[in-house]
mmCIF file of C-alpha atoms and ligand atoms in Angstrom:
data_model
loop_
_atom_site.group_PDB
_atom_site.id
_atom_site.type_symbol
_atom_site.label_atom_id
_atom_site.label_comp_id
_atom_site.label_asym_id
_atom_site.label_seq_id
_atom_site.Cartn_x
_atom_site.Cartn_y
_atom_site.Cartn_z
ATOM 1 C CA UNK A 644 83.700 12.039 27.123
ATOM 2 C CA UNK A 645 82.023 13.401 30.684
ATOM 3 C CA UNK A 646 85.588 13.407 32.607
ATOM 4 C CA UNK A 647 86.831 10.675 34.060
ATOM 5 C CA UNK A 648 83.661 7.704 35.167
ATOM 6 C CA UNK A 649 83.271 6.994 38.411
ATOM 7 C CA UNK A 650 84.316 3.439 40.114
ATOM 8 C CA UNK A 651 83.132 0.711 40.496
ATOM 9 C CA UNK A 652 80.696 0.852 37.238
ATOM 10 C CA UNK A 653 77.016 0.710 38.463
ATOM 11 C CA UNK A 654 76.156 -2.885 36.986
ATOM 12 C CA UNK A 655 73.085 -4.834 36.356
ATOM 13 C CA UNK A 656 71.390 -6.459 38.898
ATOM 14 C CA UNK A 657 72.225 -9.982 38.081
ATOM 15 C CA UNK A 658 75.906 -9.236 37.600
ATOM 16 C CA UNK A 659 76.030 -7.894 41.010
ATOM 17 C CA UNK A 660 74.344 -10.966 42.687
ATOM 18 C CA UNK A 661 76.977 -12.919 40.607
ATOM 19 C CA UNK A 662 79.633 -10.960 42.156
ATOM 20 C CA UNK A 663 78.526 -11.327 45.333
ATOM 21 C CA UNK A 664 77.956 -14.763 44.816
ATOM 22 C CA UNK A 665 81.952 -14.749 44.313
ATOM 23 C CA UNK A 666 82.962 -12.901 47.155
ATOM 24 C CA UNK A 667 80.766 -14.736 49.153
ATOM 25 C CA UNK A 668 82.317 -18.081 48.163
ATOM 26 C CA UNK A 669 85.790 -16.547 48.772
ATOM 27 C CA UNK A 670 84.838 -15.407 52.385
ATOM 28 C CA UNK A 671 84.716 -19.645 52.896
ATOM 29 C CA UNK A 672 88.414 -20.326 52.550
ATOM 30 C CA UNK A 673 90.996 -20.878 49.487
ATOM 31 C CA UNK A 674 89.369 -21.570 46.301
ATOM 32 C CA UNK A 675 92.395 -21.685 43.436
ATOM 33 C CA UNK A 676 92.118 -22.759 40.003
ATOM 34 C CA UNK A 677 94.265 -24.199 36.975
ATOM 35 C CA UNK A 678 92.705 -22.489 33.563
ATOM 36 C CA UNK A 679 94.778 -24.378 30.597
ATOM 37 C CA UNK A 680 93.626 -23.208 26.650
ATOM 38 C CA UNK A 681 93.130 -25.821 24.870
ATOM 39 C CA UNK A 682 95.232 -25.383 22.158
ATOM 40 C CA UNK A 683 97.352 -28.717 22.782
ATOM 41 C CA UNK A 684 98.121 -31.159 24.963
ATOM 42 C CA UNK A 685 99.992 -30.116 28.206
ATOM 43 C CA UNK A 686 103.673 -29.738 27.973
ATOM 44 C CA UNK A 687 105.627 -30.578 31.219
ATOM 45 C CA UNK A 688 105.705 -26.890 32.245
ATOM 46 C CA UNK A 689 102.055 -27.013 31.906
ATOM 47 C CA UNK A 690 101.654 -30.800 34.432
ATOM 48 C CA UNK A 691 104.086 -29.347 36.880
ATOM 49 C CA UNK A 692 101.861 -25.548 37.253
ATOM 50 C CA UNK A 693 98.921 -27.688 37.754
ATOM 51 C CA UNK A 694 100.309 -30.164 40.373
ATOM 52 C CA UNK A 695 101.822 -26.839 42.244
ATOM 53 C CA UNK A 696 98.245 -25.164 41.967
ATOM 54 C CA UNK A 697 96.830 -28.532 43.028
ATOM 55 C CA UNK A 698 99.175 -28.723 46.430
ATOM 56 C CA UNK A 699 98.647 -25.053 47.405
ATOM 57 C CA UNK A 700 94.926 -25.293 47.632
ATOM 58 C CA UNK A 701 94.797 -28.907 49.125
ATOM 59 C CA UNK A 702 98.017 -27.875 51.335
ATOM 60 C CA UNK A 703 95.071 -25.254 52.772
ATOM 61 C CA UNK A 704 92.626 -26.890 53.147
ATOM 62 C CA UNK A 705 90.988 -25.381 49.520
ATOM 63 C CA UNK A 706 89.055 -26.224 46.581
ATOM 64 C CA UNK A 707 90.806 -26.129 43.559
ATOM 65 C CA UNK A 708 88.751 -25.720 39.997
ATOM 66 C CA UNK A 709 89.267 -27.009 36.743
ATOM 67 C CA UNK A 710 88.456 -23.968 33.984
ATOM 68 C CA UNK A 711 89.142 -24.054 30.088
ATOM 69 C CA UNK A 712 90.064 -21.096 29.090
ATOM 70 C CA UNK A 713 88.030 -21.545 24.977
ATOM 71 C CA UNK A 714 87.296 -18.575 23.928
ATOM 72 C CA UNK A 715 90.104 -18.242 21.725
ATOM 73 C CA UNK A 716 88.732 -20.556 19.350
ATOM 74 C CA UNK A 717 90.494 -20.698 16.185
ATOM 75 C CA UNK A 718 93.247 -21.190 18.335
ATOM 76 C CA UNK A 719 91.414 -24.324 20.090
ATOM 77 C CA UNK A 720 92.444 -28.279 18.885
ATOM 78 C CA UNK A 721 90.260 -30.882 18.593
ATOM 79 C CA UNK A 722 90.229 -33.316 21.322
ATOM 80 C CA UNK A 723 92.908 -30.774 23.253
ATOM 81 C CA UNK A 724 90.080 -30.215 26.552
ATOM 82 C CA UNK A 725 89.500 -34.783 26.334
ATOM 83 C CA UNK A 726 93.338 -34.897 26.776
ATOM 84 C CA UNK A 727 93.490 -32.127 29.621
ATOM 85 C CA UNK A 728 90.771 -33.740 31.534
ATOM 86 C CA UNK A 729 92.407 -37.219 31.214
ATOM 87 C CA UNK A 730 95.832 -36.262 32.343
ATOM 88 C CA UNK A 731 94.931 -34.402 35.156
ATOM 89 C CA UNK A 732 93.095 -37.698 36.327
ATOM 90 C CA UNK A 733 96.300 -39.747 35.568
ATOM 91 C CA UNK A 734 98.219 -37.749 37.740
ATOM 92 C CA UNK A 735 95.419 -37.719 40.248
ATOM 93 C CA UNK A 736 94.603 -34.266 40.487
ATOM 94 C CA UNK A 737 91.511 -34.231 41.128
ATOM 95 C CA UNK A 738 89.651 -31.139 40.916
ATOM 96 C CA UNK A 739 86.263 -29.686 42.692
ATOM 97 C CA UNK A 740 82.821 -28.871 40.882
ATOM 98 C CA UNK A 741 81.952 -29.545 37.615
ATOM 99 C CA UNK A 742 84.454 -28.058 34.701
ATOM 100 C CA UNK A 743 83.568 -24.074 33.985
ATOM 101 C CA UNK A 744 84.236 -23.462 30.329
ATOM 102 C CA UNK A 745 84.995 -19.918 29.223
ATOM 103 C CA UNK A 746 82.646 -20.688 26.130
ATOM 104 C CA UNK A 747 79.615 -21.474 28.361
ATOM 105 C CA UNK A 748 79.848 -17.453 29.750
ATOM 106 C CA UNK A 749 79.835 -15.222 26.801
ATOM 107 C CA UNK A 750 76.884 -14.008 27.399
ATOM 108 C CA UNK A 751 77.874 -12.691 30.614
ATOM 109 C CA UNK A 752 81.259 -11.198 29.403
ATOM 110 C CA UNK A 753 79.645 -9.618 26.740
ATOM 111 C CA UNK A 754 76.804 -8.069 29.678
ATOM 112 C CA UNK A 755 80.231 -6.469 31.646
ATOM 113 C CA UNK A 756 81.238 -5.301 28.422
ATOM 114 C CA UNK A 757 78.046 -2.930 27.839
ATOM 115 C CA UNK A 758 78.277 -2.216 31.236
ATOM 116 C CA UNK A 759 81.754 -0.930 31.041
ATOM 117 C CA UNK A 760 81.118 0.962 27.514
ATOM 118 C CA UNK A 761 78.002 2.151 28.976
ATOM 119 C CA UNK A 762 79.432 4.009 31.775
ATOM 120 C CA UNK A 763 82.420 5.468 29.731
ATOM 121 C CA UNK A 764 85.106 3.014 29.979
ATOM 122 C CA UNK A 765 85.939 1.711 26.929
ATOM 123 C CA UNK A 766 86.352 3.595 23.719
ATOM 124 C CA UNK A 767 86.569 1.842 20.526
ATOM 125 C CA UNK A 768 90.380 1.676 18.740
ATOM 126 C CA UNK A 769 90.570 1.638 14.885
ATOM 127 C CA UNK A 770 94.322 1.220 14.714
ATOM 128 C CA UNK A 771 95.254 -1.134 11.967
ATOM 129 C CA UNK A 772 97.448 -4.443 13.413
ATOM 130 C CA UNK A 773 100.042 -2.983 10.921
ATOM 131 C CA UNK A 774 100.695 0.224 12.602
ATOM 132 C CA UNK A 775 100.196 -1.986 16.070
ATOM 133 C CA UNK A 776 103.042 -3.651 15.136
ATOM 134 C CA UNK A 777 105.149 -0.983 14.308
ATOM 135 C CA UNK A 778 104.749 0.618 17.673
ATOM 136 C CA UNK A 779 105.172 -2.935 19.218
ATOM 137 C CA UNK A 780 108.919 -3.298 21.470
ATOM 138 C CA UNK A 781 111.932 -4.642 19.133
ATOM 139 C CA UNK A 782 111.467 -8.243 20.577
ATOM 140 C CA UNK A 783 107.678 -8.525 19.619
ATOM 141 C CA UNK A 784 106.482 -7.747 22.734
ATOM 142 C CA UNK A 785 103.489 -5.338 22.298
ATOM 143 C CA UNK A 786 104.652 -1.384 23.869
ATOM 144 C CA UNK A 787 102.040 0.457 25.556
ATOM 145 C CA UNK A 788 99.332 1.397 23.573
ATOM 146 C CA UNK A 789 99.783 5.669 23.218
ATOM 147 C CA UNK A 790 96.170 6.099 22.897
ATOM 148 C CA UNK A 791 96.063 7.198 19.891
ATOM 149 C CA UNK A 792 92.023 6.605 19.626
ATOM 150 C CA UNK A 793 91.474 7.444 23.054
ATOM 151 C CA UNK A 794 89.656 10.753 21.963
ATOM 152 C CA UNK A 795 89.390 10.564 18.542
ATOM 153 C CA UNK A 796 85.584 9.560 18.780
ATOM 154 C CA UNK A 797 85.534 6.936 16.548
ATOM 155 C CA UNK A 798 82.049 4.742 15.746
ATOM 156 C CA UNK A 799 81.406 1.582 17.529
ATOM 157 C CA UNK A 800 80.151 0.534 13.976
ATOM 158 C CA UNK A 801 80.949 -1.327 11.106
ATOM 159 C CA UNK A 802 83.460 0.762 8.958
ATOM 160 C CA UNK A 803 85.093 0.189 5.647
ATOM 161 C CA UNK A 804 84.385 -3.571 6.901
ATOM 162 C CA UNK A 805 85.565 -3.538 9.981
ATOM 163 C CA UNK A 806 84.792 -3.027 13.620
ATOM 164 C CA UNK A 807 86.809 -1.274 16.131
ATOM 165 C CA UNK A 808 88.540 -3.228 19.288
ATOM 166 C CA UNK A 809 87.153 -2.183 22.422
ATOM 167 C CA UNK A 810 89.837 -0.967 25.001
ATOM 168 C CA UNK A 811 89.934 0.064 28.395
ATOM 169 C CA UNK A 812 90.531 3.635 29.411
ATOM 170 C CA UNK A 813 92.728 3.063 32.382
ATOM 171 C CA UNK A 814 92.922 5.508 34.816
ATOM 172 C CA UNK A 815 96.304 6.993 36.624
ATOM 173 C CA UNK A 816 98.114 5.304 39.281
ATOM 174 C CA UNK A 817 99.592 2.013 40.267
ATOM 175 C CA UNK A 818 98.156 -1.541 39.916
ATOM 176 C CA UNK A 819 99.073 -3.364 43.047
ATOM 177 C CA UNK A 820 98.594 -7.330 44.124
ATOM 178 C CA UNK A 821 99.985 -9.320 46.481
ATOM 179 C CA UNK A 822 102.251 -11.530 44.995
ATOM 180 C CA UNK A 823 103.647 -14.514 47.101
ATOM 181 C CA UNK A 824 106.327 -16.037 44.391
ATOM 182 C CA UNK A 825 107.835 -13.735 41.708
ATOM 183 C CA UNK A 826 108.405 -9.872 41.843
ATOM 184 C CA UNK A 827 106.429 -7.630 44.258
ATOM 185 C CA UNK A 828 103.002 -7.371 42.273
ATOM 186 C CA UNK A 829 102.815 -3.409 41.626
ATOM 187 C CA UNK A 830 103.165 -1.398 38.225
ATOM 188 C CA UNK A 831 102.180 2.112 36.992
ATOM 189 C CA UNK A 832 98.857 1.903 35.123
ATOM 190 C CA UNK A 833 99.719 4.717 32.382
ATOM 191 C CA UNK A 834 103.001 3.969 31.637
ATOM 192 C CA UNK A 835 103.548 -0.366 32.311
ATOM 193 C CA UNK A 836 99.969 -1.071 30.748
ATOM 194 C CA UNK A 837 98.140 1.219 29.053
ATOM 195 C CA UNK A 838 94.934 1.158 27.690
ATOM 196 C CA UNK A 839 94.419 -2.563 26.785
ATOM 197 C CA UNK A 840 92.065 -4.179 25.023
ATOM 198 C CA UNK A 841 89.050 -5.514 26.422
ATOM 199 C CA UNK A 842 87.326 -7.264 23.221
ATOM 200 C CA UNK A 843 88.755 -7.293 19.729
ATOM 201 C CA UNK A 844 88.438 -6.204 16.132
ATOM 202 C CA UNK A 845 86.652 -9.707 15.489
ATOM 203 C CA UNK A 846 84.369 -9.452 17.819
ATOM 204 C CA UNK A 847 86.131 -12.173 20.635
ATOM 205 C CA UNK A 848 86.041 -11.192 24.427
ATOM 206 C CA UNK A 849 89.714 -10.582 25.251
ATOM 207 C CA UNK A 850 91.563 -12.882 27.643
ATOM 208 C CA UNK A 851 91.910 -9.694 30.557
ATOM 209 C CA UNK A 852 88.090 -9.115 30.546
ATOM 210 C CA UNK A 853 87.236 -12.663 30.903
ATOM 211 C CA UNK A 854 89.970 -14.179 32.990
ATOM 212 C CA UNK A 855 89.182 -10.867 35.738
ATOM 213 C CA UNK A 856 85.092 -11.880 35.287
ATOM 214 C CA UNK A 857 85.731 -15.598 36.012
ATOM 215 C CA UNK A 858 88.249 -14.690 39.032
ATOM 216 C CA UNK A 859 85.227 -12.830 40.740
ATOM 217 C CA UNK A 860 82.570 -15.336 39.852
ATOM 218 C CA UNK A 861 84.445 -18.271 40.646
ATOM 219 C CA UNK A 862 85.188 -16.455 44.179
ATOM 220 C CA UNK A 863 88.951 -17.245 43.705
ATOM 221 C CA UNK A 864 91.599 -16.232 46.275
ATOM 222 C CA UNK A 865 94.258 -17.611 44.872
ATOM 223 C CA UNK A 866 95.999 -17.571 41.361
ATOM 224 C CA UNK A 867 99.564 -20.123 41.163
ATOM 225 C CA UNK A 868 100.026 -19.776 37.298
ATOM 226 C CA UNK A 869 103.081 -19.391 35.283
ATOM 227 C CA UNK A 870 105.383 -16.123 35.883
ATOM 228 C CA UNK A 871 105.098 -15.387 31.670
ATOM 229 C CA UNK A 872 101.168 -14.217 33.211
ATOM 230 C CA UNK A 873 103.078 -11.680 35.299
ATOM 231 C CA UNK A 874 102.635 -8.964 33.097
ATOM 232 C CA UNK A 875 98.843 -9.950 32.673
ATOM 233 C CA UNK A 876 97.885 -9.158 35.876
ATOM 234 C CA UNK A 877 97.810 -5.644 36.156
ATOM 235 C CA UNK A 878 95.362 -5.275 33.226
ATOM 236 C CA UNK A 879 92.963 -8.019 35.181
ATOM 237 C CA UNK A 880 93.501 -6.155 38.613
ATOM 238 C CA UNK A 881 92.014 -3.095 36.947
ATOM 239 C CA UNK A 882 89.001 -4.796 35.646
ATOM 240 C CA UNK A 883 88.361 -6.239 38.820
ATOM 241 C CA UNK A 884 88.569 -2.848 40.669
ATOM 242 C CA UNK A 885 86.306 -1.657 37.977
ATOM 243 C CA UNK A 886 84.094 -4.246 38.865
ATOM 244 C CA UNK A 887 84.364 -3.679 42.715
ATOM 245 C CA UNK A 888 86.212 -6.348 44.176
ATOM 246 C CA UNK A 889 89.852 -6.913 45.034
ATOM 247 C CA UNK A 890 92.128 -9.219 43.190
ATOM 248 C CA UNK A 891 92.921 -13.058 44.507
ATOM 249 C CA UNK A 892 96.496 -13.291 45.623
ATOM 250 C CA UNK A 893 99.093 -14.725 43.111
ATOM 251 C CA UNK A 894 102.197 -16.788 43.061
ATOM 252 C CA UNK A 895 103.854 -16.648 39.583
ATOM 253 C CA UNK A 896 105.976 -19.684 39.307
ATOM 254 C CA UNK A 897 109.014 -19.682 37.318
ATOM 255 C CA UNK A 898 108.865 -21.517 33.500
ATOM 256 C CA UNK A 899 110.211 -24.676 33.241
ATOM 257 C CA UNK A 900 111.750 -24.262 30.128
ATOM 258 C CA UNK A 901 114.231 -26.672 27.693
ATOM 259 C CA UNK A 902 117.732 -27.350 27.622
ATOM 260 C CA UNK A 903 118.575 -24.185 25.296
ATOM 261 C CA UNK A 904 116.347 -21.850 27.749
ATOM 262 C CA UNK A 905 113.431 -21.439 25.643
ATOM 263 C CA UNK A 906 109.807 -21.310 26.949
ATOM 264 C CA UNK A 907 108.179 -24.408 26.123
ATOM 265 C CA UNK A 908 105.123 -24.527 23.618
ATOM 266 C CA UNK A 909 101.869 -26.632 24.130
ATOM 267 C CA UNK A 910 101.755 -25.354 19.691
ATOM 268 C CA UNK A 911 104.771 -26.933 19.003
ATOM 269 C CA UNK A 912 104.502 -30.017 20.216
ATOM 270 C CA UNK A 913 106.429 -30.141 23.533
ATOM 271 C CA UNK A 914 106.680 -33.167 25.611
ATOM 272 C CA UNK A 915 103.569 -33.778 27.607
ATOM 273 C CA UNK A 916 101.977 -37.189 29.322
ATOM 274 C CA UNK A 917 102.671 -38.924 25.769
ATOM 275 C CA UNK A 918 106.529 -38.503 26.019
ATOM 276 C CA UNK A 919 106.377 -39.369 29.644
ATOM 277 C CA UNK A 920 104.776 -42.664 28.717
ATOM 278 C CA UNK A 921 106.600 -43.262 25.840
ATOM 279 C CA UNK A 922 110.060 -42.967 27.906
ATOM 280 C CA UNK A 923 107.799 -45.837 30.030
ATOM 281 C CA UNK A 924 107.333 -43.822 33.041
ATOM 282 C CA UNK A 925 103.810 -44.423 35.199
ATOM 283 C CA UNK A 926 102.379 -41.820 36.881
ATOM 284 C CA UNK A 927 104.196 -41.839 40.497
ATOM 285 C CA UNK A 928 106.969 -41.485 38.338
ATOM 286 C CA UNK A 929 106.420 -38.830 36.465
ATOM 287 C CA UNK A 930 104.604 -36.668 39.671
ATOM 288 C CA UNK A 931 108.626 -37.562 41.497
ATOM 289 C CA UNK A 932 109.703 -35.916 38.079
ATOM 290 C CA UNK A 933 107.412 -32.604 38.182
ATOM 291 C CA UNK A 934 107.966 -32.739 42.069
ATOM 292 C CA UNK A 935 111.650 -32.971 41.949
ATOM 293 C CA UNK A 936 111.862 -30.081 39.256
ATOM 294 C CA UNK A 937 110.225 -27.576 41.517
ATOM 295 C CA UNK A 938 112.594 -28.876 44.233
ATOM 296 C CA UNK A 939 109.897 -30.294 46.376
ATOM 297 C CA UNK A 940 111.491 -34.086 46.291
ATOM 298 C CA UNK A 941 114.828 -35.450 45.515
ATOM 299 C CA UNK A 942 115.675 -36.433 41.493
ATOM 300 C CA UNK A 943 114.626 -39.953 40.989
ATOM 301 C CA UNK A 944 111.738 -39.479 44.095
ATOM 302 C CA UNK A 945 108.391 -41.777 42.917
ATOM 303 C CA UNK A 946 105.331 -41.175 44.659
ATOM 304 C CA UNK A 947 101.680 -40.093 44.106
ATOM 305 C CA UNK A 948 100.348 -36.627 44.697
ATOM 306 C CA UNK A 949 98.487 -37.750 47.276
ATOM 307 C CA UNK A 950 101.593 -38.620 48.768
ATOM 308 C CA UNK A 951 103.614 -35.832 47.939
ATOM 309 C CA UNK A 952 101.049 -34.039 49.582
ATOM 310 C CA UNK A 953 101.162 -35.697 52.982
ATOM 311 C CA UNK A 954 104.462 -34.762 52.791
ATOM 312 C CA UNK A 955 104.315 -31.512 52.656
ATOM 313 C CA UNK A 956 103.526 -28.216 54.694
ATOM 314 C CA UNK A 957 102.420 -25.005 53.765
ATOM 315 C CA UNK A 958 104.973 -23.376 54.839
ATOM 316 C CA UNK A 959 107.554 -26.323 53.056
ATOM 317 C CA UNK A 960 105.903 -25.686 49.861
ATOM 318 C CA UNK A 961 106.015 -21.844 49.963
ATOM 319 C CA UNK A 962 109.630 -22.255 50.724
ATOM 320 C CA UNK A 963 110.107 -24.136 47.802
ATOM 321 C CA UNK A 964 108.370 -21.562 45.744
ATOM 322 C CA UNK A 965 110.422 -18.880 46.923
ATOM 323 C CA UNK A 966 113.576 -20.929 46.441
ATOM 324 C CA UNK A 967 112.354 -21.802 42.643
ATOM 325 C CA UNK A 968 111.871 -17.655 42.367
ATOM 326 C CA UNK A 969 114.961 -17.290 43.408
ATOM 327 C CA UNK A 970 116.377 -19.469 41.203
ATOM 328 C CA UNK A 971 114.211 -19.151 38.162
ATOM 329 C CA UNK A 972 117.283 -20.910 36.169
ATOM 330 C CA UNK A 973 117.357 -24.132 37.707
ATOM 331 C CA UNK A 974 113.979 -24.719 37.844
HETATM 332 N N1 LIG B 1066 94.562 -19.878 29.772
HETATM 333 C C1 LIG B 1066 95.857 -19.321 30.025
HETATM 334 C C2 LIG B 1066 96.928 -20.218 29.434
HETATM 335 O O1 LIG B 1066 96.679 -21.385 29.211
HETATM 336 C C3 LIG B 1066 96.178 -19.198 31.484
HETATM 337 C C4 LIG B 1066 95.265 -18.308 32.172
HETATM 338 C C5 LIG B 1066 95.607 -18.021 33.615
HETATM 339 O O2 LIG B 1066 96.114 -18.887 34.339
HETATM 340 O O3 LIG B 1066 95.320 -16.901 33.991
HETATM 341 O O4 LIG B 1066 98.007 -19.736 29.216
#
């Protein structure tokens, strides 16, 4: 290793016109974005992030665009992007541009990738997943990664059958955003995320690397996602740094989660459009239900987004969001 690279990383001449290309767009107003995997149908956590994503960037004015996040592909169900698509138009979100697809771009992950190992910032990780998972916190989630490979000068090859991951080696300091919903958006890189990974053993482009490309090339501004992506944003704020731009600004809205508390699971099953129908409820219905959860309308409310819109302000809405922060409980 020369010492620590220098930032941003000099990048190829079409990935800089493609960043540009983003900031450009982002100069033009609010451009937000719902990015659902499609690993299932939408649950009713999922309907009601997408309907508040949906209001914030026609509350301003915005575009709002539709991306599948795909690249997770054994993880991927049949028919699960048809189903998206359809209930977003049920509920009448309607969303701007044609659909971006996470699988379309590999090509141009893959480019930011060898631009990023090229210039020093990645180093490849031959940990086993075992010996991952005995480091990992007692409730699962994964502790910072110690950096155990982080000069051990391993070979990007094939060895013993395998490849390495790549990961990121994250400079000192703090990882700041502004964050307009949850807690203050600000962690220390070193000790609260570590070096992550930025493509893995089997070769797939890790969720931080491409969800911080497609911010930038989509020119977002804004991010309203769930506040379980919290944590994920400081990894994606450094690979946009890295990459030269600033981050969009974030709400993280709270979970909606089920009577016992628990997160609800687009895997398992959980209640999406289907159940909604099958309890006979049309779709003004079921928006006065997502509406009324987020405490934007009274229980029992019907009306269409459209309408829900008109009756809103920004400055009603982001209320409501910072009551439903507040209040992460009842929401
Ligand atoms: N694709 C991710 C998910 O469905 C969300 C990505 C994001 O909003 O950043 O959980």
């Amino acid at each position: 290793m020369l010492g620590q690279p220098s930032l941003p990383v000099p990048l190829p001449a079409h990935l800089v016109e493609l960043i540009g290309r983003g900031l450009d767009l982002r100069k033009r107003g609010y451009r937000g974005r719902f990015a659902p995997s499609p690993t299932g149908t939408l649950h009713r956590g999922n309907l009601r992030t997408a309907l508040l994503s949906w209001l914030d960037a026609r509350l301003r004015g915005g575009q709002w665009l539709l991306r599948i996040d795909d690249l997770d592909t054994p993880r991927n169900r049949p028919g699960a992007e048809a189903s998206i698509l359809q209930d977003m138009n049920w509920l009448g979100l309607a969303w701007d541009g044609p659909v971006i697809r996470q699988s379309e771009a590999r090509g141009l992950y893959s480019s930011v990738l060898s631009a990023l190992r090229c210039h020093g910032w990645l180093y490849p990780c031959r940990c086993s997943r075992r010996l991952l998972a005995d480091i990992s916190a007692p409730h699962g989630g994964l502790a910072v990664y110690p950096g155990f490979c982080r000069h051990a000068g391993h070979s990007w090859d094939w060895q013993e059958g395998r490849l390495p991951s790549w990961r990121l080696r994250l400079s000192p300091g703090e990882l700041c955003w502004d964050e307009r919903c949850g807690v203050p958006g600000g962690v220390d890189g070193p000790t609260a995320v570590g070096d992550v990974v930025l493509r893995r053993a089997d070769g797939f482009i890790a969720y931080h690397l491409a969800t911080a490309v497609d911010e930038l090339r989509m020119g977002i501004t804004d991010v309203l996602r769930g506040d379980d992506l919290w944590s994920s944003t400081a990894p994606q704020v450094a690979v946009m740094a890295l990459l030269g731009a600033a981050p969009p600004r974030y709400a993280h809205v709270p979970l909606w989660r089920d009577g016992e508390g628990h997160r609800l699971s687009k895997r398992e099953g959980a209640e999406g459009i289907a159940g909604f129908q099958a309890q006979e409820l049309d779709a003004a219905a079921v928006i006065g239900v997502l509406a009324a959860s987020a405490g934007l309308v009274p229980a029992g409310t019907r009306l269409s987004a459209r309408e829900l819109l008109d009756g809103l302000t920004p400055e009603s809405f982001d209320a409501a969001l910072q009551r439903a922060a507040a209040n992460p409980d009842q929401a």
